[in-house]
Structure formats: C-alpha cells, structure tokens
C-alpha cells in the first residue's frame, strides 16, 4: 500500500510538472545584447546601449544582456522562468560562465537580474537587488530608457576587471570563420583583376595588338584612362571600397550556465 501511494504521488508530481510547462511559451532567444521587444526604450538609446554591451564583451569577455518583454508566458515563478531561459540561451563563456541577463516584463511590472556562476562573486545577489531598487523609480514614471541605462552601467561597473577579453565578441569570432571562404573568393577575384590589368599593359606596350587563344592577332576593346574597369558584366572601381558599419553588433551564446543567482523585483 505504501509503495502504491508513493507511485501515485510521483505520477501526480510528474503530471503537474508537464501541465505547468505545457502552458508555457519559451522566451525568444536574443539576437543582440540589448533587446527591447516592446519598444519601451527609445531606439537610438537602445542601439547605444547595445554597442556599449558589445564593447564590454570585447574588453572583458563578459556577456551582459538586457531582454525586455511585454509579459511572462508561463505559470511558473519569474525565478524559474528566467533561470531556464538563461540556461537554454547559454549566456557567458563556457569556461567562465561569466554572463548576466536583466529580464524585464513591462505588463507584469516584474524584473530580474540572472547571473552566471562566474559573476556571482562580483554581481552578487545583494548588488543585483540594489540595482533593481535603483531602477524602480524610473520604471514607475515610465522612463524605461533611464532605468535600463542605469542597470547597464551598474552591471558593467560591478563586473569590470573580473576577466580579460579577446578584442572580439563570440559572434564576431564565429563570423570570422564564416568569412574565410569569402576572403578566398575575393583573393581569386583579385588575381583575376591583376591578370586583366597585366594583359592590358602588355597589349598597350605592343601598340594595341592583342593575341587570342589561337595565336592570331585581334583588336582589343578600348580602355579608358580612368579608374573604372568593365570586365564582362562586372564593374570595378579602384578608387576605394565603402563598407557599411552602421549595423548593430549581434550577440551569440558562448555556452555559459547559471547557478540561479541574482535578484527579482516589481514596481
């Protein structure tokens, strides 16, 4: 009889677990360091905060994120919800667990700072609580930009000096590997352009005579004296290349974990 009761209790607990999680929608995994899915923070300031956090990862290897949502889509507590989100995202470096996330749910008027194992000594539970208390007056007045800016600066200050960065974010390191094939293609194209240029110089030195594959002399198309070359359907300009650097820095997980440290609050 005792074993039967034990089995029934275990089945009820298992059923309750799956029922509570079945009604849950996992939080969207961030693509940036500063993520505002409600547009509560002014876009210009959101981009500035995103770049500040990206630069901090380059300098320290610490991954600090901000994720602002409308509400929690779960029946579980904010602590459990955010802990599981942190783990599934893999915030922080795998060998350091030096990540932290500020979660904000505007409609629920709740927030939480979740810390990784490696930052619990600097971004302590008490420090997280202090930051949250300092944010409350901003959020109560609807100033999400001011509250988020305060939190970002405070989290950076608390964790500065704990680790040393590589000068690149995880996302940039991954992108660098992807660019290897692109560099190879560009190198081949560069060699092709050089060969065409060399052939041009050669035909000019021969008085405009160019020899085809069969060895016969052919007329060469006219070459302009400017810096624009037309090769087939592709145009080249030797005056320089313009690169677009306006795109915001993206975030990519490093495989970090959390021990459940941090603090929660409402306003």
PDB file of C-alpha atoms in Angstrom:
ATOM      1  CA  UNK A   1       0.000   0.000   0.000  1.00  0.00           C
ATOM      2  CA  UNK A   2       2.844   2.361   0.887  1.00  0.00           C
ATOM      3  CA  UNK A   3       4.614   1.743  -2.437  1.00  0.00           C
ATOM      4  CA  UNK A   4       1.330   2.333  -4.286  1.00  0.00           C
ATOM      5  CA  UNK A   5       0.916   5.700  -2.585  1.00  0.00           C
ATOM      6  CA  UNK A   6       4.497   6.609  -3.482  1.00  0.00           C
ATOM      7  CA  UNK A   7       3.912   5.741  -7.123  1.00  0.00           C
ATOM      8  CA  UNK A   8       0.684   7.757  -7.224  1.00  0.00           C
ATOM      9  CA  UNK A   9       2.386  10.758  -5.644  1.00  0.00           C
ATOM     10  CA  UNK A  10       5.208  10.582  -8.191  1.00  0.00           C
ATOM     11  CA  UNK A  11       2.705  10.395 -11.042  1.00  0.00           C
ATOM     12  CA  UNK A  12       0.823  13.405  -9.724  1.00  0.00           C
ATOM     13  CA  UNK A  13       4.032  15.441  -9.432  1.00  0.00           C
ATOM     14  CA  UNK A  14       5.096  14.442 -12.934  1.00  0.00           C
ATOM     15  CA  UNK A  15       1.672  15.343 -14.286  1.00  0.00           C
ATOM     16  CA  UNK A  16       1.758  18.726 -12.547  1.00  0.00           C
ATOM     17  CA  UNK A  17       5.236  19.423 -13.927  1.00  0.00           C
ATOM     18  CA  UNK A  18       4.296  18.730 -17.536  1.00  0.00           C
ATOM     19  CA  UNK A  19       0.951  20.538 -17.199  1.00  0.00           C
ATOM     20  CA  UNK A  20       2.591  23.723 -15.916  1.00  0.00           C
ATOM     21  CA  UNK A  21       5.276  23.663 -18.621  1.00  0.00           C
ATOM     22  CA  UNK A  22       2.820  22.807 -21.375  1.00  0.00           C
ATOM     23  CA  UNK A  23       1.133  26.174 -20.788  1.00  0.00           C
ATOM     24  CA  UNK A  24       4.466  27.955 -21.138  1.00  0.00           C
ATOM     25  CA  UNK A  25       5.944  29.728 -24.139  1.00  0.00           C
ATOM     26  CA  UNK A  26       9.768  29.892 -24.034  1.00  0.00           C
ATOM     27  CA  UNK A  27      11.309  33.347 -24.209  1.00  0.00           C
ATOM     28  CA  UNK A  28      12.676  34.373 -27.600  1.00  0.00           C
ATOM     29  CA  UNK A  29      16.446  33.915 -27.752  1.00  0.00           C
ATOM     30  CA  UNK A  30      18.074  37.345 -28.179  1.00  0.00           C
ATOM     31  CA  UNK A  31      19.920  38.335 -31.340  1.00  0.00           C
ATOM     32  CA  UNK A  32      21.546  41.386 -29.773  1.00  0.00           C
ATOM     33  CA  UNK A  33      22.942  42.421 -26.404  1.00  0.00           C
ATOM     34  CA  UNK A  34      20.128  44.912 -25.789  1.00  0.00           C
ATOM     35  CA  UNK A  35      16.739  43.536 -26.830  1.00  0.00           C
ATOM     36  CA  UNK A  36      13.540  45.515 -26.409  1.00  0.00           C
ATOM     37  CA  UNK A  37      10.580  43.618 -27.866  1.00  0.00           C
ATOM     38  CA  UNK A  38       8.147  46.269 -26.596  1.00  0.00           C
ATOM     39  CA  UNK A  39       9.888  49.421 -27.910  1.00  0.00           C
ATOM     40  CA  UNK A  40       9.677  50.872 -24.422  1.00  0.00           C
ATOM     41  CA  UNK A  41      13.234  52.199 -24.794  1.00  0.00           C
ATOM     42  CA  UNK A  42      13.929  54.805 -27.470  1.00  0.00           C
ATOM     43  CA  UNK A  43      15.564  53.060 -30.477  1.00  0.00           C
ATOM     44  CA  UNK A  44      18.580  55.397 -30.603  1.00  0.00           C
ATOM     45  CA  UNK A  45      19.386  54.792 -26.936  1.00  0.00           C
ATOM     46  CA  UNK A  46      18.735  51.060 -27.360  1.00  0.00           C
ATOM     47  CA  UNK A  47      21.354  50.931 -30.130  1.00  0.00           C
ATOM     48  CA  UNK A  48      23.839  52.860 -27.995  1.00  0.00           C
ATOM     49  CA  UNK A  49      23.347  50.501 -25.062  1.00  0.00           C
ATOM     50  CA  UNK A  50      23.702  47.523 -27.394  1.00  0.00           C
ATOM     51  CA  UNK A  51      27.067  48.791 -28.638  1.00  0.00           C
ATOM     52  CA  UNK A  52      28.209  49.549 -25.090  1.00  0.00           C
ATOM     53  CA  UNK A  53      27.483  45.954 -24.035  1.00  0.00           C
ATOM     54  CA  UNK A  54      29.127  44.567 -27.175  1.00  0.00           C
ATOM     55  CA  UNK A  55      32.278  46.575 -26.480  1.00  0.00           C
ATOM     56  CA  UNK A  56      32.251  45.323 -22.901  1.00  0.00           C
ATOM     57  CA  UNK A  57      32.348  41.729 -24.135  1.00  0.00           C
ATOM     58  CA  UNK A  58      35.289  42.619 -26.393  1.00  0.00           C
ATOM     59  CA  UNK A  59      37.110  44.135 -23.412  1.00  0.00           C
ATOM     60  CA  UNK A  60      36.175  41.648 -20.702  1.00  0.00           C
ATOM     61  CA  UNK A  61      34.630  38.563 -22.378  1.00  0.00           C
ATOM     62  CA  UNK A  62      31.624  39.084 -20.048  1.00  0.00           C
ATOM     63  CA  UNK A  63      28.262  38.724 -21.772  1.00  0.00           C
ATOM     64  CA  UNK A  64      25.703  41.108 -20.247  1.00  0.00           C
ATOM     65  CA  UNK A  65      22.268  41.118 -21.877  1.00  0.00           C
ATOM     66  CA  UNK A  66      19.040  43.062 -21.482  1.00  0.00           C
ATOM     67  CA  UNK A  67      15.771  41.472 -22.616  1.00  0.00           C
ATOM     68  CA  UNK A  68      12.518  43.436 -22.328  1.00  0.00           C
ATOM     69  CA  UNK A  69       9.235  41.602 -22.960  1.00  0.00           C
ATOM     70  CA  UNK A  70       5.582  42.513 -22.535  1.00  0.00           C
ATOM     71  CA  UNK A  71       4.757  39.689 -20.106  1.00  0.00           C
ATOM     72  CA  UNK A  72       5.726  36.257 -18.859  1.00  0.00           C
ATOM     73  CA  UNK A  73       4.084  33.447 -20.798  1.00  0.00           C
ATOM     74  CA  UNK A  74       4.255  30.886 -18.016  1.00  0.00           C
ATOM     75  CA  UNK A  75       2.569  29.756 -14.837  1.00  0.00           C
ATOM     76  CA  UNK A  76       5.897  29.282 -13.050  1.00  0.00           C
ATOM     77  CA  UNK A  77       7.771  31.853 -10.992  1.00  0.00           C
ATOM     78  CA  UNK A  78       9.928  34.542 -12.552  1.00  0.00           C
ATOM     79  CA  UNK A  79      12.999  32.936 -10.945  1.00  0.00           C
ATOM     80  CA  UNK A  80      12.314  29.547 -12.524  1.00  0.00           C
ATOM     81  CA  UNK A  81      11.302  31.055 -15.868  1.00  0.00           C
ATOM     82  CA  UNK A  82      14.415  33.225 -16.186  1.00  0.00           C
ATOM     83  CA  UNK A  83      16.780  30.529 -14.936  1.00  0.00           C
ATOM     84  CA  UNK A  84      15.620  28.114 -17.612  1.00  0.00           C
ATOM     85  CA  UNK A  85      15.794  30.825 -20.289  1.00  0.00           C
ATOM     86  CA  UNK A  86      19.362  31.681 -19.255  1.00  0.00           C
ATOM     87  CA  UNK A  87      20.400  28.030 -19.445  1.00  0.00           C
ATOM     88  CA  UNK A  88      18.811  27.464 -22.849  1.00  0.00           C
ATOM     89  CA  UNK A  89      20.433  30.608 -24.254  1.00  0.00           C
ATOM     90  CA  UNK A  90      23.923  29.748 -22.944  1.00  0.00           C
ATOM     91  CA  UNK A  91      24.839  33.261 -21.791  1.00  0.00           C
ATOM     92  CA  UNK A  92      28.526  33.753 -20.941  1.00  0.00           C
ATOM     93  CA  UNK A  93      31.680  31.920 -21.958  1.00  0.00           C
ATOM     94  CA  UNK A  94      31.557  28.155 -21.482  1.00  0.00           C
ATOM     95  CA  UNK A  95      34.806  28.013 -19.490  1.00  0.00           C
ATOM     96  CA  UNK A  96      33.941  31.058 -17.342  1.00  0.00           C
ATOM     97  CA  UNK A  97      30.131  31.200 -17.016  1.00  0.00           C
ATOM     98  CA  UNK A  98      30.536  34.983 -16.966  1.00  0.00           C
ATOM     99  CA  UNK A  99      27.109  36.055 -18.158  1.00  0.00           C
ATOM    100  CA  UNK A 100      24.198  38.005 -16.721  1.00  0.00           C
ATOM    101  CA  UNK A 101      20.771  38.948 -18.039  1.00  0.00           C
ATOM    102  CA  UNK A 102      18.381  41.682 -16.997  1.00  0.00           C
ATOM    103  CA  UNK A 103      14.853  40.413 -17.710  1.00  0.00           C
ATOM    104  CA  UNK A 104      12.021  42.971 -17.746  1.00  0.00           C
ATOM    105  CA  UNK A 105       8.301  42.236 -18.190  1.00  0.00           C
ATOM    106  CA  UNK A 106       6.520  45.553 -18.621  1.00  0.00           C
ATOM    107  CA  UNK A 107       2.889  44.426 -18.358  1.00  0.00           C
ATOM    108  CA  UNK A 108       3.619  42.205 -15.359  1.00  0.00           C
ATOM    109  CA  UNK A 109       5.739  45.025 -13.863  1.00  0.00           C
ATOM    110  CA  UNK A 110       8.360  42.495 -12.874  1.00  0.00           C
ATOM    111  CA  UNK A 111      12.106  42.252 -13.475  1.00  0.00           C
ATOM    112  CA  UNK A 112      15.000  40.016 -12.605  1.00  0.00           C
ATOM    113  CA  UNK A 113      18.786  40.020 -12.931  1.00  0.00           C
ATOM    114  CA  UNK A 114      20.044  36.483 -13.505  1.00  0.00           C
ATOM    115  CA  UNK A 115      23.774  35.861 -13.068  1.00  0.00           C
ATOM    116  CA  UNK A 116      26.128  33.132 -14.241  1.00  0.00           C
ATOM    117  CA  UNK A 117      28.375  31.147 -11.909  1.00  0.00           C
ATOM    118  CA  UNK A 118      31.439  33.161 -12.853  1.00  0.00           C
ATOM    119  CA  UNK A 119      29.977  36.567 -11.938  1.00  0.00           C
ATOM    120  CA  UNK A 120      28.326  35.683  -8.639  1.00  0.00           C
ATOM    121  CA  UNK A 121      31.327  36.998  -6.697  1.00  0.00           C
ATOM    122  CA  UNK A 122      31.122  40.474  -8.270  1.00  0.00           C
ATOM    123  CA  UNK A 123      27.477  40.768  -9.328  1.00  0.00           C
ATOM    124  CA  UNK A 124      26.228  39.390  -6.031  1.00  0.00           C
ATOM    125  CA  UNK A 125      22.596  38.850  -5.090  1.00  0.00           C
ATOM    126  CA  UNK A 126      22.825  41.954  -2.891  1.00  0.00           C
ATOM    127  CA  UNK A 127      24.244  44.026  -5.745  1.00  0.00           C
ATOM    128  CA  UNK A 128      21.531  42.785  -8.106  1.00  0.00           C
ATOM    129  CA  UNK A 129      18.907  43.770  -5.522  1.00  0.00           C
ATOM    130  CA  UNK A 130      20.471  47.240  -5.209  1.00  0.00           C
ATOM    131  CA  UNK A 131      20.391  47.755  -8.981  1.00  0.00           C
ATOM    132  CA  UNK A 132      16.755  46.676  -9.187  1.00  0.00           C
ATOM    133  CA  UNK A 133      15.752  49.029  -6.372  1.00  0.00           C
ATOM    134  CA  UNK A 134      17.515  51.891  -8.163  1.00  0.00           C
ATOM    135  CA  UNK A 135      15.617  51.105 -11.385  1.00  0.00           C
ATOM    136  CA  UNK A 136      12.158  51.143  -9.809  1.00  0.00           C
ATOM    137  CA  UNK A 137      11.637  54.951  -9.693  1.00  0.00           C
ATOM    138  CA  UNK A 138      12.457  55.177 -13.414  1.00  0.00           C
ATOM    139  CA  UNK A 139      10.082  52.397 -14.377  1.00  0.00           C
ATOM    140  CA  UNK A 140       7.276  53.723 -12.176  1.00  0.00           C
ATOM    141  CA  UNK A 141       7.428  57.018 -14.072  1.00  0.00           C
ATOM    142  CA  UNK A 142       7.535  55.225 -17.428  1.00  0.00           C
ATOM    143  CA  UNK A 143      11.170  56.127 -18.055  1.00  0.00           C
ATOM    144  CA  UNK A 144      12.378  52.736 -19.282  1.00  0.00           C
ATOM    145  CA  UNK A 145      15.313  54.310 -21.100  1.00  0.00           C
ATOM    146  CA  UNK A 146      16.664  55.827 -17.890  1.00  0.00           C
ATOM    147  CA  UNK A 147      16.139  52.654 -15.871  1.00  0.00           C
ATOM    148  CA  UNK A 148      17.748  50.407 -18.469  1.00  0.00           C
ATOM    149  CA  UNK A 149      20.723  52.775 -18.871  1.00  0.00           C
ATOM    150  CA  UNK A 150      21.267  52.785 -15.106  1.00  0.00           C
ATOM    151  CA  UNK A 151      21.188  48.978 -14.997  1.00  0.00           C
ATOM    152  CA  UNK A 152      23.628  48.559 -17.890  1.00  0.00           C
ATOM    153  CA  UNK A 153      26.144  50.960 -16.358  1.00  0.00           C
ATOM    154  CA  UNK A 154      25.811  49.375 -12.912  1.00  0.00           C
ATOM    155  CA  UNK A 155      26.242  45.823 -14.208  1.00  0.00           C
ATOM    156  CA  UNK A 156      29.324  46.829 -16.216  1.00  0.00           C
ATOM    157  CA  UNK A 157      30.849  48.619 -13.212  1.00  0.00           C
ATOM    158  CA  UNK A 158      30.228  45.638 -10.917  1.00  0.00           C
ATOM    159  CA  UNK A 159      31.799  43.060 -13.241  1.00  0.00           C
ATOM    160  CA  UNK A 160      34.646  45.099 -14.746  1.00  0.00           C
ATOM    161  CA  UNK A 161      38.092  43.593 -14.171  1.00  0.00           C
ATOM    162  CA  UNK A 162      36.894  40.049 -13.453  1.00  0.00           C
ATOM    163  CA  UNK A 163      38.066  38.654 -16.791  1.00  0.00           C
ATOM    164  CA  UNK A 164      40.026  39.778 -19.837  1.00  0.00           C
ATOM    165  CA  UNK A 165      38.539  39.910 -23.316  1.00  0.00           C
ATOM    166  CA  UNK A 166      39.956  38.890 -26.682  1.00  0.00           C
ATOM    167  CA  UNK A 167      39.001  42.063 -28.523  1.00  0.00           C
ATOM    168  CA  UNK A 168      36.155  40.290 -30.307  1.00  0.00           C
ATOM    169  CA  UNK A 169      32.738  39.048 -29.294  1.00  0.00           C
ATOM    170  CA  UNK A 170      31.730  35.416 -29.737  1.00  0.00           C
ATOM    171  CA  UNK A 171      29.528  36.493 -32.657  1.00  0.00           C
ATOM    172  CA  UNK A 172      32.469  38.224 -34.313  1.00  0.00           C
ATOM    173  CA  UNK A 173      34.703  35.187 -33.818  1.00  0.00           C
ATOM    174  CA  UNK A 174      32.095  32.951 -35.434  1.00  0.00           C
ATOM    175  CA  UNK A 175      31.624  35.431 -38.275  1.00  0.00           C
ATOM    176  CA  UNK A 176      35.383  35.462 -38.840  1.00  0.00           C
ATOM    177  CA  UNK A 177      35.325  31.737 -39.552  1.00  0.00           C
ATOM    178  CA  UNK A 178      32.450  32.197 -41.976  1.00  0.00           C
ATOM    179  CA  UNK A 179      34.370  34.884 -43.830  1.00  0.00           C
ATOM    180  CA  UNK A 180      37.275  32.569 -44.673  1.00  0.00           C
ATOM    181  CA  UNK A 181      35.543  31.331 -47.829  1.00  0.00           C
ATOM    182  CA  UNK A 182      34.636  34.909 -48.768  1.00  0.00           C
ATOM    183  CA  UNK A 183      38.252  36.009 -48.408  1.00  0.00           C
ATOM    184  CA  UNK A 184      39.319  33.134 -50.635  1.00  0.00           C
ATOM    185  CA  UNK A 185      36.840  34.170 -53.329  1.00  0.00           C
ATOM    186  CA  UNK A 186      37.944  37.798 -53.075  1.00  0.00           C
ATOM    187  CA  UNK A 187      41.547  36.684 -53.387  1.00  0.00           C
ATOM    188  CA  UNK A 188      40.791  34.772 -56.591  1.00  0.00           C
ATOM    189  CA  UNK A 189      38.886  37.744 -57.965  1.00  0.00           C
ATOM    190  CA  UNK A 190      41.818  39.991 -57.097  1.00  0.00           C
ATOM    191  CA  UNK A 191      44.195  37.732 -59.011  1.00  0.00           C
ATOM    192  CA  UNK A 192      41.830  37.804 -61.994  1.00  0.00           C
ATOM    193  CA  UNK A 193      41.710  41.610 -61.964  1.00  0.00           C
ATOM    194  CA  UNK A 194      45.506  41.751 -61.743  1.00  0.00           C
ATOM    195  CA  UNK A 195      45.816  39.361 -64.692  1.00  0.00           C
ATOM    196  CA  UNK A 196      43.467  41.531 -66.767  1.00  0.00           C
ATOM    197  CA  UNK A 197      45.411  44.638 -65.830  1.00  0.00           C
ATOM    198  CA  UNK A 198      48.697  42.945 -66.718  1.00  0.00           C
ATOM    199  CA  UNK A 199      47.273  41.872 -70.060  1.00  0.00           C
ATOM    200  CA  UNK A 200      46.127  45.426 -70.690  1.00  0.00           C
ATOM    201  CA  UNK A 201      49.610  46.777 -70.052  1.00  0.00           C
ATOM    202  CA  UNK A 202      51.069  44.148 -72.313  1.00  0.00           C
ATOM    203  CA  UNK A 203      48.782  44.971 -75.242  1.00  0.00           C
ATOM    204  CA  UNK A 204      49.490  48.674 -74.791  1.00  0.00           C
ATOM    205  CA  UNK A 205      53.218  48.006 -74.975  1.00  0.00           C
ATOM    206  CA  UNK A 206      52.586  46.106 -78.229  1.00  0.00           C
ATOM    207  CA  UNK A 207      50.838  49.091 -79.813  1.00  0.00           C
ATOM    208  CA  UNK A 208      47.297  47.955 -79.204  1.00  0.00           C
ATOM    209  CA  UNK A 209      47.835  44.428 -80.515  1.00  0.00           C
ATOM    210  CA  UNK A 210      46.341  41.558 -78.545  1.00  0.00           C
ATOM    211  CA  UNK A 211      46.636  37.870 -79.285  1.00  0.00           C
ATOM    212  CA  UNK A 212      43.737  35.487 -78.894  1.00  0.00           C
ATOM    213  CA  UNK A 213      43.834  31.860 -77.631  1.00  0.00           C
ATOM    214  CA  UNK A 214      44.567  30.578 -81.147  1.00  0.00           C
ATOM    215  CA  UNK A 215      47.575  32.840 -81.518  1.00  0.00           C
ATOM    216  CA  UNK A 216      46.002  35.210 -84.035  1.00  0.00           C
ATOM    217  CA  UNK A 217      46.105  38.968 -83.589  1.00  0.00           C
ATOM    218  CA  UNK A 218      42.799  40.550 -82.593  1.00  0.00           C
ATOM    219  CA  UNK A 219      41.603  44.053 -81.894  1.00  0.00           C
ATOM    220  CA  UNK A 220      41.294  44.888 -78.204  1.00  0.00           C
ATOM    221  CA  UNK A 221      38.360  46.925 -76.900  1.00  0.00           C
ATOM    222  CA  UNK A 222      39.236  50.475 -76.000  1.00  0.00           C
ATOM    223  CA  UNK A 223      40.427  51.072 -72.462  1.00  0.00           C
ATOM    224  CA  UNK A 224      39.599  54.257 -70.672  1.00  0.00           C
ATOM    225  CA  UNK A 225      42.224  56.089 -68.666  1.00  0.00           C
ATOM    226  CA  UNK A 226      40.081  56.437 -65.573  1.00  0.00           C
ATOM    227  CA  UNK A 227      39.926  54.044 -62.654  1.00  0.00           C
ATOM    228  CA  UNK A 228      36.747  52.243 -63.731  1.00  0.00           C
ATOM    229  CA  UNK A 229      37.246  48.879 -65.390  1.00  0.00           C
ATOM    230  CA  UNK A 230      34.487  46.909 -67.058  1.00  0.00           C
ATOM    231  CA  UNK A 231      35.087  43.162 -67.239  1.00  0.00           C
ATOM    232  CA  UNK A 232      32.180  41.292 -68.742  1.00  0.00           C
ATOM    233  CA  UNK A 233      29.150  42.446 -66.773  1.00  0.00           C
ATOM    234  CA  UNK A 234      31.145  43.359 -63.665  1.00  0.00           C
ATOM    235  CA  UNK A 235      32.342  46.897 -62.948  1.00  0.00           C
ATOM    236  CA  UNK A 236      35.341  47.638 -60.766  1.00  0.00           C
ATOM    237  CA  UNK A 237      36.461  50.908 -59.305  1.00  0.00           C
ATOM    238  CA  UNK A 238      39.975  51.281 -57.943  1.00  0.00           C
ATOM    239  CA  UNK A 239      39.203  54.479 -56.070  1.00  0.00           C
ATOM    240  CA  UNK A 240      38.286  52.554 -52.926  1.00  0.00           C
ATOM    241  CA  UNK A 241      35.656  50.410 -51.274  1.00  0.00           C
ATOM    242  CA  UNK A 242      32.886  51.598 -48.981  1.00  0.00           C
ATOM    243  CA  UNK A 243      31.972  49.430 -46.012  1.00  0.00           C
ATOM    244  CA  UNK A 244      28.719  49.738 -44.110  1.00  0.00           C
ATOM    245  CA  UNK A 245      29.477  49.870 -40.382  1.00  0.00           C
ATOM    246  CA  UNK A 246      26.071  51.097 -39.291  1.00  0.00           C
ATOM    247  CA  UNK A 247      24.729  47.646 -38.428  1.00  0.00           C
ATOM    248  CA  UNK A 248      24.287  46.920 -34.724  1.00  0.00           C
ATOM    249  CA  UNK A 249      26.530  44.362 -33.082  1.00  0.00           C
ATOM    250  CA  UNK A 250      24.895  40.971 -32.757  1.00  0.00           C
ATOM    251  CA  UNK A 251      25.139  38.564 -29.826  1.00  0.00           C
ATOM    252  CA  UNK A 252      25.910  34.868 -29.923  1.00  0.00           C
ATOM    253  CA  UNK A 253      25.962  32.472 -26.990  1.00  0.00           C
ATOM    254  CA  UNK A 254      29.187  31.212 -25.511  1.00  0.00           C
ATOM    255  CA  UNK A 255      27.723  28.180 -23.725  1.00  0.00           C
ATOM    256  CA  UNK A 256      27.611  29.625 -20.216  1.00  0.00           C
ATOM    257  CA  UNK A 257      25.479  28.474 -17.265  1.00  0.00           C
ATOM    258  CA  UNK A 258      23.827  29.898 -14.175  1.00  0.00           C
ATOM    259  CA  UNK A 259      23.521  28.646 -10.647  1.00  0.00           C
ATOM    260  CA  UNK A 260      20.309  30.553 -10.034  1.00  0.00           C
ATOM    261  CA  UNK A 261      21.961  33.638  -8.553  1.00  0.00           C
ATOM    262  CA  UNK A 262      20.512  37.120  -8.873  1.00  0.00           C
ATOM    263  CA  UNK A 263      17.537  39.064  -7.598  1.00  0.00           C
ATOM    264  CA  UNK A 264      13.950  39.839  -8.594  1.00  0.00           C
ATOM    265  CA  UNK A 265      11.588  42.728  -8.001  1.00  0.00           C
ATOM    266  CA  UNK A 266       8.440  44.509  -9.143  1.00  0.00           C
ATOM    267  CA  UNK A 267       7.387  48.107  -9.415  1.00  0.00           C
TER     268      UNK A 267
END
